[in-house]
XYZ file of C-alpha atoms in Angstrom:
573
model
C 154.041 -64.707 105.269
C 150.451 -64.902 104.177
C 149.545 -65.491 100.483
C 146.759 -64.948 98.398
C 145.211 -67.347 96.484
C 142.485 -66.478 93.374
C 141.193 -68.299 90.799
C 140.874 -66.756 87.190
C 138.168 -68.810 86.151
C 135.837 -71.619 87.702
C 134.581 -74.547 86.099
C 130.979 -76.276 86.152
C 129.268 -79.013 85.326
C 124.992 -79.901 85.165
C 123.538 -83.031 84.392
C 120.498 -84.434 84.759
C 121.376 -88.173 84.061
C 121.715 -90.909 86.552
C 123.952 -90.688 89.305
C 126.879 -92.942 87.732
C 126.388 -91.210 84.182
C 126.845 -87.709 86.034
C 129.976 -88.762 87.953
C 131.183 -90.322 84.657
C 130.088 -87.246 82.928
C 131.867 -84.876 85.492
C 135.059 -86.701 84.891
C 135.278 -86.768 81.166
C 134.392 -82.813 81.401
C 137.752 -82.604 83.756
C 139.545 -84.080 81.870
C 139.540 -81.394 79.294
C 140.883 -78.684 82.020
C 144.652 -77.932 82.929
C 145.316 -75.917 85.491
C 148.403 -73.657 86.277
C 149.415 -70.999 89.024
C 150.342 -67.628 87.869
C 152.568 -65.328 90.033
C 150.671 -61.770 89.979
C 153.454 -60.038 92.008
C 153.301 -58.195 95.111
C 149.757 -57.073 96.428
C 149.981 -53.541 96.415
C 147.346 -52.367 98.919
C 144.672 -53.774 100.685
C 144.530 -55.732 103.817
C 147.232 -58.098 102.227
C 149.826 -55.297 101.091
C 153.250 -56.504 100.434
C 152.155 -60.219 100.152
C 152.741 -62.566 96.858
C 149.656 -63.148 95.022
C 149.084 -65.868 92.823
C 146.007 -66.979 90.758
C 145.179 -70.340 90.030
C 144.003 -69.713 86.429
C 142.085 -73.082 84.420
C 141.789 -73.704 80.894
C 139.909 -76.112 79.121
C 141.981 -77.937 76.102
C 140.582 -79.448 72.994
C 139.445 -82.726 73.293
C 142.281 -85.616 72.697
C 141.442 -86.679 68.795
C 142.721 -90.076 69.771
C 139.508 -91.081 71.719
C 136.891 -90.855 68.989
C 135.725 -89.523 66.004
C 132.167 -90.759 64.474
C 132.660 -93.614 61.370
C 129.668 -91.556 59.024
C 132.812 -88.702 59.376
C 135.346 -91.247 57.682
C 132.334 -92.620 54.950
C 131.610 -89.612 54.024
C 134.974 -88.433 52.921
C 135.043 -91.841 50.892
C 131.990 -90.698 49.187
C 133.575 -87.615 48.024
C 136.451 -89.594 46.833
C 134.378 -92.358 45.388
C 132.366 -89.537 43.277
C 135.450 -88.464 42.081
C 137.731 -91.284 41.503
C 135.386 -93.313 39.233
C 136.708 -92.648 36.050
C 140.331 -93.355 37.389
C 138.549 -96.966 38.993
C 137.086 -98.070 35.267
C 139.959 -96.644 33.046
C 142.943 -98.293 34.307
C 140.019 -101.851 33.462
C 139.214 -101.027 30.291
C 142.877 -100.362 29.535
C 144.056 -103.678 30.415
C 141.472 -105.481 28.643
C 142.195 -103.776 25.757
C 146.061 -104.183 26.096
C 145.484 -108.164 26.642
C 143.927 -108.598 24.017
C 145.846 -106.735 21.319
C 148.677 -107.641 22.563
C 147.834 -111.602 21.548
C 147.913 -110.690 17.882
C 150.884 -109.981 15.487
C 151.246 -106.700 13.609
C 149.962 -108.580 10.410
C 146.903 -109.921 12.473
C 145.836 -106.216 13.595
C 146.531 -104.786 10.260
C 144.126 -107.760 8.600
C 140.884 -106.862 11.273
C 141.014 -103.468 10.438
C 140.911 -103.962 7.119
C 137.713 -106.596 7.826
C 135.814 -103.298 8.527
C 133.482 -101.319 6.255
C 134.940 -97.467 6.350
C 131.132 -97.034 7.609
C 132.155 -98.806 10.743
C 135.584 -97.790 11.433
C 133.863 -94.270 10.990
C 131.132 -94.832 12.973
C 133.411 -96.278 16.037
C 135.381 -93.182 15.513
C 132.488 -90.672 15.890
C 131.598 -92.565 18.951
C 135.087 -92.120 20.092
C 135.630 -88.249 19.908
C 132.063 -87.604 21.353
C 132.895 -89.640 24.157
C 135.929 -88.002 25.021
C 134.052 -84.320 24.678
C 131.512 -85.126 26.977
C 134.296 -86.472 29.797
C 135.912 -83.006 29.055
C 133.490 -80.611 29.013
C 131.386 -82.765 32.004
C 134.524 -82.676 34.086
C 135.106 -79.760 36.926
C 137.299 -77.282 35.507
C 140.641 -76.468 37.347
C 141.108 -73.758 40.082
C 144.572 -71.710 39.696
C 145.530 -69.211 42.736
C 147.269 -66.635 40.194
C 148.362 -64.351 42.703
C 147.170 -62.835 46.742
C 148.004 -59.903 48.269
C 148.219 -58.726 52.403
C 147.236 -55.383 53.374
C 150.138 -53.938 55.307
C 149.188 -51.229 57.840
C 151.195 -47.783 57.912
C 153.516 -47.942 60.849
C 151.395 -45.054 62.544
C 149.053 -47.479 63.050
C 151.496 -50.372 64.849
C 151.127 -50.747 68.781
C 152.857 -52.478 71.154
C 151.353 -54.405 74.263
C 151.896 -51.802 76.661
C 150.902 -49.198 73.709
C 147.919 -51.247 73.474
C 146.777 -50.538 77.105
C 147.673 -46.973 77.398
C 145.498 -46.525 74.596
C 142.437 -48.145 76.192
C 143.139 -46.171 78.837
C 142.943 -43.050 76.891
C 139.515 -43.572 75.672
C 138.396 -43.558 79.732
C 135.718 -45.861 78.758
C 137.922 -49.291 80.886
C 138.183 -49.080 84.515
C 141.726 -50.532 86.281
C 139.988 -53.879 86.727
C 139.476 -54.566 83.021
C 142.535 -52.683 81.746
C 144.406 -55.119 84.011
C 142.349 -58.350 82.460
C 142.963 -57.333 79.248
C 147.105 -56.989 79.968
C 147.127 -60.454 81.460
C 145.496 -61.826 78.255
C 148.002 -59.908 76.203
C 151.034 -61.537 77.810
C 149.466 -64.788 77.244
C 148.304 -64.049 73.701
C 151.121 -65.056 71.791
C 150.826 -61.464 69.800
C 154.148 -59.630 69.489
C 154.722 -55.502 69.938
C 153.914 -54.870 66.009
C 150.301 -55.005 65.582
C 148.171 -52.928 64.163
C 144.958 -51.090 65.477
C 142.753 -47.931 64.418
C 144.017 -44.878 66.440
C 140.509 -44.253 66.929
C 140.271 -46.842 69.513
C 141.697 -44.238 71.823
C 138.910 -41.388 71.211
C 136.327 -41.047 74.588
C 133.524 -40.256 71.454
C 131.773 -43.966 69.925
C 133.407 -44.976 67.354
C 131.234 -48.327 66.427
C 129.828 -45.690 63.604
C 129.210 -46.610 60.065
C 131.483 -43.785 59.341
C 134.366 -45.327 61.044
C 133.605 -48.474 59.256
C 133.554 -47.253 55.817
C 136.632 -45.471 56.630
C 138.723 -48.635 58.167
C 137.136 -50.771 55.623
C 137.930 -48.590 52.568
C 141.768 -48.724 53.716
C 142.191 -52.509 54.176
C 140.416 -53.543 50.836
C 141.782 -50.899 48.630
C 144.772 -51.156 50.499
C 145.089 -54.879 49.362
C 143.298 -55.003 46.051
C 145.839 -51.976 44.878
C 148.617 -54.717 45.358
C 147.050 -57.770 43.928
C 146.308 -56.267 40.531
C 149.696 -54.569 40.651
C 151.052 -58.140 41.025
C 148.572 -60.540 38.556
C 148.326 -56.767 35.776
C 144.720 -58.103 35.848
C 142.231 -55.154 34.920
C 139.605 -55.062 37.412
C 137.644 -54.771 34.595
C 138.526 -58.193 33.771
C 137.101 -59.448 36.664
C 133.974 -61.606 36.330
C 133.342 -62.719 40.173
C 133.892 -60.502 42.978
C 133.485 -62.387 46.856
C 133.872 -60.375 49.740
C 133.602 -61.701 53.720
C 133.484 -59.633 56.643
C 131.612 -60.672 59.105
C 130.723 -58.011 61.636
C 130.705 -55.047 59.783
C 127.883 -55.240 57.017
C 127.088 -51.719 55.290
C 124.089 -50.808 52.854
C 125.479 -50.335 50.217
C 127.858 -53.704 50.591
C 131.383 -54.063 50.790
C 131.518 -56.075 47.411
C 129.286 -52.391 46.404
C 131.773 -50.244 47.495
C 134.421 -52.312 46.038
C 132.595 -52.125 42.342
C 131.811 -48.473 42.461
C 136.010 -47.844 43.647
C 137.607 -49.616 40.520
C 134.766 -49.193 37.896
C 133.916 -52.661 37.249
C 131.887 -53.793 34.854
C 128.242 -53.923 35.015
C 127.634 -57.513 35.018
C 129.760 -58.707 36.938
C 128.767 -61.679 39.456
C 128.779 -60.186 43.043
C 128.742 -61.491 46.403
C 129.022 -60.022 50.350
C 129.609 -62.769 53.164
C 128.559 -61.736 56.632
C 128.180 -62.754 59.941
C 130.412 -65.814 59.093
C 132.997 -65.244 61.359
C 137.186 -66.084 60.747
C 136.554 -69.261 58.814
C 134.360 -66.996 55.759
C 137.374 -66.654 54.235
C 137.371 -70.284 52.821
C 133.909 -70.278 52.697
C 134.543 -67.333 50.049
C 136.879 -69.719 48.276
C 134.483 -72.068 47.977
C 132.129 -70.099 46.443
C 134.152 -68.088 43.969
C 135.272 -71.639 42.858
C 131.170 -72.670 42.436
C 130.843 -69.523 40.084
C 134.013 -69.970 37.955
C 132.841 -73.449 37.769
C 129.929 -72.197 35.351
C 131.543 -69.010 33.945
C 134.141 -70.403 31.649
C 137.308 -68.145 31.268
C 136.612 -66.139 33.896
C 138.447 -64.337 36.637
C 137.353 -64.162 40.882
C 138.475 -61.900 43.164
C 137.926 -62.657 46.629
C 138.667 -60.138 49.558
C 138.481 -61.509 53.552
C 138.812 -58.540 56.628
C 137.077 -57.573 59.319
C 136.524 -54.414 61.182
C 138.593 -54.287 64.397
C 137.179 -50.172 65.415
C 133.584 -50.870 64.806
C 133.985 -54.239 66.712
C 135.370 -52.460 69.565
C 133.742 -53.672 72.815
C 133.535 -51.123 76.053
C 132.094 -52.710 78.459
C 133.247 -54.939 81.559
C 132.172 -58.416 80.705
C 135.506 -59.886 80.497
C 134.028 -62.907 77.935
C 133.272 -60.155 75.674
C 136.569 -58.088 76.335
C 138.821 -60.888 74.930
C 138.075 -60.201 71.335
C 139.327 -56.649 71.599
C 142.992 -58.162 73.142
C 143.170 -60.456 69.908
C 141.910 -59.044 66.772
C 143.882 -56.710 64.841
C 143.579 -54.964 61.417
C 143.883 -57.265 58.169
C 142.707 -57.971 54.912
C 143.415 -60.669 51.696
C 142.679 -60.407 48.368
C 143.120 -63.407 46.067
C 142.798 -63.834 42.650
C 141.490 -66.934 41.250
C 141.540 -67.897 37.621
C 139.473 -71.138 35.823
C 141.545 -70.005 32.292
C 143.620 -72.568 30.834
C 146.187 -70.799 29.644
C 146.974 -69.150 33.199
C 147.925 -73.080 33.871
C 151.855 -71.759 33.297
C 152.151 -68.905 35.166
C 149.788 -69.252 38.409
C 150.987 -70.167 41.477
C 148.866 -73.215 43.247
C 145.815 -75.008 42.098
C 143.089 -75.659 44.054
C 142.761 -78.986 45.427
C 139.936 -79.399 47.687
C 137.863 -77.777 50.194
C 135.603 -79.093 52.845
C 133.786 -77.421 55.467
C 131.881 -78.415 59.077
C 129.390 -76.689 60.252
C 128.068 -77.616 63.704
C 124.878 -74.846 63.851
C 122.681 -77.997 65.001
C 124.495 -78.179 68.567
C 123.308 -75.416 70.764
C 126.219 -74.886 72.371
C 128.099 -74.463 69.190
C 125.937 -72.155 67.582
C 126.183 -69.917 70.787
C 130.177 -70.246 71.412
C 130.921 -66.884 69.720
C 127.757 -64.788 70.162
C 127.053 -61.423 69.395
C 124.514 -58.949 71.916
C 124.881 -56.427 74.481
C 125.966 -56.892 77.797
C 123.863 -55.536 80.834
C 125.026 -52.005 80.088
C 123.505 -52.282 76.684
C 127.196 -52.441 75.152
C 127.497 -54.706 72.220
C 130.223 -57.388 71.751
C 131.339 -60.743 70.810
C 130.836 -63.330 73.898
C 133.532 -66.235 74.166
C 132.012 -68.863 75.883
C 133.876 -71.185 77.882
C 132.777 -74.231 75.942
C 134.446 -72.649 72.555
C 137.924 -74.912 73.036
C 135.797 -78.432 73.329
C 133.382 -76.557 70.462
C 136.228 -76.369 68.127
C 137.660 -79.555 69.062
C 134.629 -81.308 67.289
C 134.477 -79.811 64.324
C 138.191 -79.731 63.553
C 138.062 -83.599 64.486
C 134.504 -83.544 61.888
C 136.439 -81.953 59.230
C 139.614 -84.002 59.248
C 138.060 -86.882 59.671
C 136.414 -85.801 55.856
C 139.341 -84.464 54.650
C 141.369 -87.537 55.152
C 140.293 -89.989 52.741
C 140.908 -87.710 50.054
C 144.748 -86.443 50.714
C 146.184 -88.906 52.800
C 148.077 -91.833 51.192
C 146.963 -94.738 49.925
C 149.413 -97.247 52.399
C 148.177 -95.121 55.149
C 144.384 -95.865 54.529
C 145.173 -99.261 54.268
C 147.270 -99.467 57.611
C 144.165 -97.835 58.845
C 141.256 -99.663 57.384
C 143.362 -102.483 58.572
C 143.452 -101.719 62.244
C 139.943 -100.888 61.872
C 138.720 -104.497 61.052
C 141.201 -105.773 63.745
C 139.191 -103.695 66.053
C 135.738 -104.744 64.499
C 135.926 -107.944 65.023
C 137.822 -108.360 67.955
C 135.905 -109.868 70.711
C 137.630 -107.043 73.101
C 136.168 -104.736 71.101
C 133.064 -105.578 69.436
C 131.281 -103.062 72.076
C 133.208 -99.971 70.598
C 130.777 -97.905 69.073
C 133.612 -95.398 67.306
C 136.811 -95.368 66.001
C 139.356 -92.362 65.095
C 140.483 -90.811 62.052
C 142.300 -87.945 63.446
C 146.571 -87.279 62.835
C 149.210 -88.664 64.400
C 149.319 -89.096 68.264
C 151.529 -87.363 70.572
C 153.230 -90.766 71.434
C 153.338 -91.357 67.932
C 155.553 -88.437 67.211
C 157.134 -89.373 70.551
C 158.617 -92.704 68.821
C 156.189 -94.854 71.311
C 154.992 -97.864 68.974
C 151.648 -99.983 70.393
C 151.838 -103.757 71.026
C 150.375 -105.573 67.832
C 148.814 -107.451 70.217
C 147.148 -104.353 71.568
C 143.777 -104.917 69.185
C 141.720 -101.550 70.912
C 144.158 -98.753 69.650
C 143.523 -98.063 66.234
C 146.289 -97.397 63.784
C 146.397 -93.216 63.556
C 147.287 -91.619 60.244
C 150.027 -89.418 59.662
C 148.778 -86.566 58.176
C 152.000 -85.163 57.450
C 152.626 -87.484 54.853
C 149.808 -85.910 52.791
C 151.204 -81.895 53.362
C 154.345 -80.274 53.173
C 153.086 -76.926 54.777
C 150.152 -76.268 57.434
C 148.317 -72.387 58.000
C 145.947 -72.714 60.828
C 143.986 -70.102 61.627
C 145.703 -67.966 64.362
C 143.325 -67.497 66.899
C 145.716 -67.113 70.023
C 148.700 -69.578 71.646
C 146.506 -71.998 73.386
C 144.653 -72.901 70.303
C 147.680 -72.881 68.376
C 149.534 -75.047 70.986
C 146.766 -77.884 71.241
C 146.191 -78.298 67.967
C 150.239 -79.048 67.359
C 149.347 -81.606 70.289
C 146.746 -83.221 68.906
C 147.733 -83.330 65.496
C 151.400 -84.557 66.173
C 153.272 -81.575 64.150
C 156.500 -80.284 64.822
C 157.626 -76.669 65.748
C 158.804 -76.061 61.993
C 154.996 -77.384 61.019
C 153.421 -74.758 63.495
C 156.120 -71.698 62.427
C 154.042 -69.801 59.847
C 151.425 -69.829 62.313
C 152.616 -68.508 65.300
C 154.661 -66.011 63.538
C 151.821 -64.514 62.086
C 149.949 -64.564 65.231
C 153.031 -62.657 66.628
C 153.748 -60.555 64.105
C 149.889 -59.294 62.796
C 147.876 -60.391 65.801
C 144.980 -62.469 65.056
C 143.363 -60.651 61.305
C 140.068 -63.304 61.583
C 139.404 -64.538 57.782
C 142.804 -63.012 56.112
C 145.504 -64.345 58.527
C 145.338 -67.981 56.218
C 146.672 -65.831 53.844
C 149.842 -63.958 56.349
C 150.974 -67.517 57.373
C 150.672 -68.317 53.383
C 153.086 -65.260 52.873
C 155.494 -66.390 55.289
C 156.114 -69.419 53.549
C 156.691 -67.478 50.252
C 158.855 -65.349 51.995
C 161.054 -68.059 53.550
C 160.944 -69.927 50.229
C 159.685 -72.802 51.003
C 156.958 -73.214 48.532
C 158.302 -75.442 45.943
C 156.888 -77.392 43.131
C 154.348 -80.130 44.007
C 153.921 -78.688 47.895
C 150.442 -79.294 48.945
C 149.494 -76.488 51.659
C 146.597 -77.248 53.911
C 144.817 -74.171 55.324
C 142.271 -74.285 57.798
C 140.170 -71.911 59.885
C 137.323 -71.732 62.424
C 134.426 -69.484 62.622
C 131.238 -68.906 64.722
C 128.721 -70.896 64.020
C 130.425 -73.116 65.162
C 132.157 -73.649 61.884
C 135.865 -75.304 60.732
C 136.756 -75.209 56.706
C 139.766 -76.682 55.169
C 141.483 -76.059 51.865
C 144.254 -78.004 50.236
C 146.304 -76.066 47.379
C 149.000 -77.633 45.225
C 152.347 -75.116 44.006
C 152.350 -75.401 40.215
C 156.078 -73.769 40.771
C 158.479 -72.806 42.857
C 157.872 -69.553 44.582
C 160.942 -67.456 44.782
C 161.384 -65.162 47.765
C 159.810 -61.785 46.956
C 161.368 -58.786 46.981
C 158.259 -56.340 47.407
C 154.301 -56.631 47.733
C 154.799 -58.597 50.574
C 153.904 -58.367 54.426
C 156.801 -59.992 55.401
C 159.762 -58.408 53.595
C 160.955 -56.077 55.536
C 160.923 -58.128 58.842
C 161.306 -61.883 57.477
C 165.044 -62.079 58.763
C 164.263 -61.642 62.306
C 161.741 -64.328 62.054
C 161.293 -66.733 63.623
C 161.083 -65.578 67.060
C 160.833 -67.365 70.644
C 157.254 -66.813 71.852
């Protein structure tokens, strides 16, 4: 019987370095591809009719974390530690010298060199005293509390399945069989369940990458989700002092964070900002900003809103690196209110912890991993390159790497900074160049322990120990499955994430904020919980932020994505 054999993708490699460095080069490339045969059933016509076909698809993983990650990576999330742990470095000092040498006298002996002082001095050392302590308080960054977020929740008019999916692509007559066919193999692959949501408009044979169908898609994801957050918070949006808004393809004149004022009436000077162009990590980048402004706007509340536009991103040509988008990204959107008030300390629900954020523009091959332009037929899109998984690798090693000195435990940095010197000076390794900072290993989580006398493996933090609960951006199965590889999570870490990407599709900046409402709805937010979030964006960029639960969240009963469906979740994928 004869068989078929194609290949869904090919791989290639150019270098211009010496022979040796090429092969060398070559097989370090390789080793970031897996390969795996897919039966495509019976070949239906043709000169091979009634014969299996298979297809020999290859995919390139992210890059093992274990290997290396540059040392300036590691100092420089010391330095953001350092800058902030001063006070806590001199106080604890200062303390003990004090203590010491009180405690050496009797209460008679205090008593008698207090009463040695003039009232001038004892004032005087007083004043000093209180305007000290202002300055520290009013110098010092002022807290960050998450009051409240909402999730838009599309009507159920709007929710497709796979095969719903297709037949509406079809519709529009703008796909041939060829791509129709690509796009239903990357569907099955996906990860995304048979409740998504698109615009029915994908369907129509007329364009419908209009600024009329962007307005229109836009207006019913933001509203849609700022309705329910000041429902929830009964914050006037009147009240509102910063407004943030990211979306990154669809960019209006007026803005969003316009269109958003002029809705709800807000007030005239209200501190406004649009984010484009930043792709599904601008969410956090948002964060980060609204948390810049409240920072010197004192009793003030932010808004920030994250979407995107799935219909006016809607690619029709063939190029299938620019058709993948449109099997992925769904319809979304997040609004979160932030608060810098004091007295919102009792009832709010996390505080924000840090943020850091990568950005890897300088790299060529980063900066063009998620491109925007038209294809030959003058059809615009978003182009996937092939390099994107190795891309993101980097950065998400980058950004750990910096985010680790300043959540993971103290024991663990030592165990670390330990091995680290073992491997320094050991003469077996004195020609290593870098060392890693990345989570746990595979083997680690696997119970395998290293020799002690094994001086080149470097200890590798566990960076569960510094998070209860983990949202990473979900961008499709693959990504989600390597990064529980690499980072040495279990299935329970990794649930919130590839429910979401089941259950909503992939909603770019917002979906953080899905896998954060899963959580809530399982109730598993308690007290003291630290949640990590963490998303990628073109660019190529990776952000993190780290929240803390100032309470226990209690499973909600309404104004929430998740309600309705939580108790069939979670599913097998």
């Amino acid at each position: 019987t004869p068989y078929k054999i194609n290949t869904s993708s090919t791989y290639r490699s150019h270098s211009h370095n010496h022979p040796k460095k090429k092969k060398m080069g070559r097989s370090n490339e390789q080793d970031l591809l897996s390969t795996e045969i897919v039966n495509r059933g019976i070949e239906p016509s043709g000169p091979n009719a009634g014969s299996p076909t298979f297809s020999v698809r290859v995919r390139r993983r992210l890059p093992d974390f274990l290997q290396s990650v540059n040392l300036k990576y590691v100092k420089l999330g010391y330095h953001y530690l350092i800058n902030h742990a001063v006070y806590l470095a001199t106080i604890p000092v200062l303390v003990l010298v004090f203590s010491a040498e009180v405690g050496s006298l009797s209460r008679e002996e205090i008593w008698k060199k207090l009463w040695d002082y003039d009232l001038a001095t004892v004032i005087g050392f007083f004043g000093v005293f209180v305007l000290t302590a202002c300055v520290y308080l009013m110098s010092r960054p002022r807290s960050v509390y998450l009051i409240d977020f909402a999730c838009y929740k599309p009507s159920d008019e709007l929710k497709v399945t796979k095969e719903e999916f297709i037949e509406l692509a079809r519709k529009s007559g703008k796909f041939d069989e060829e791509t129709l066919g690509f796009k239903k193999r990357i569907l099955q692959a996906s990860g995304i369940g048979d409740e998504t949501y698109v615009p029915r408009s994908i369907s129509s044979s007329e364009n419908i990458t209009t600024m009329k169908e962007g307005r229109e898609e836009a207006s019913t994801v933001i509203f849609g989700a700022l309705d329910e957050l000041f429902e929830k918070t009964r914050v006037k949006p009147k009240d509102v002092g910063v407004l943030v808004v990211n979306c990154s393809i669809f960019n209006p004149t007026p803005s969003l964070s316009a269109m958003v004022i002029n809705h709800y009436k807000m007030r005239g000077n209200i501190l406004s900002y649009n984010l484009g162009g930043m792709g599904c990590s601008a969410g956090i980048i948002a964060v980060d900003l609204a948390r810049d402004m409240l920072q010197s706007n004192p009793n003030s509340y932010a808004v920030v809103v994250s979407t995107e536009m799935v219909g006016y991103n809607w690619y029709v040509g063939r190029d299938k690196s620019m058709v993948i988008p449109n099997c992925f990204f769904r319809m979304g959107c997040s609004a979160v209110m932030l608060s810098n008030r004091r007295r919102d300390f009792r009832h709010a629900k996390y505080r924000l912890e840090h943020i850091v954020r990568t950005h890897k523009a300088a790299d060529d091959r980063s900066f063009r991993s998620v491109y925007q332009e038209e294809d030959e037929q003058g059809f615009k899109g978003l182009k996937i390159s092939r390099d994107l998984m190795e891309v993101g690798g980097e950065a998400l090693k980058t950004n750990i790497t910096t985010l680790g000195p300043l959540v993971l435990p103290f024991s663990e940095q030592l165990l670390f900074f330990a091995a680290l010197l073992r491997r320094t000076f050991s003469p077996a390794t004195k020609t290593s160049t870098t060392t890693s900072f990345s989570s746990s290993a595979t083997a680690k989580t696997n119970g395998i322990k290293s020799s002690s006398s094994d001086l080149s493996k470097p200890y590798i933090p566990d960076y569960k120990l510094a998070f209860e609960h983990f949202c990473f951006h979900a961008a499709s199965k693959v990504v989600l499955e390597e990064l529980q590889k690499n980072l040495g999570l279990s299935e329970e870490n990794m649930e919130a994430s590839r429910m979401t990407l089941h259950r909503f599709g992939n909603t770019s900046s917002s979906g953080i904020w899905y896998e954060l409402a899963y959580l809530e709805a399982k109730e598993s937010v308690r007290r003291g919980d630290r949640v990590w979030q963490i998303a990628f964006g073109s660019g190529f960029k990776c952000n993190s932020v780290v929240w803390k639960a100032m309470r226990k969240v209690k499973k909600p009963t309404r104004n929430n994505p998740w309600v309705d469906c939580i108790n069939r979740y979670p599913v097998p994928l």
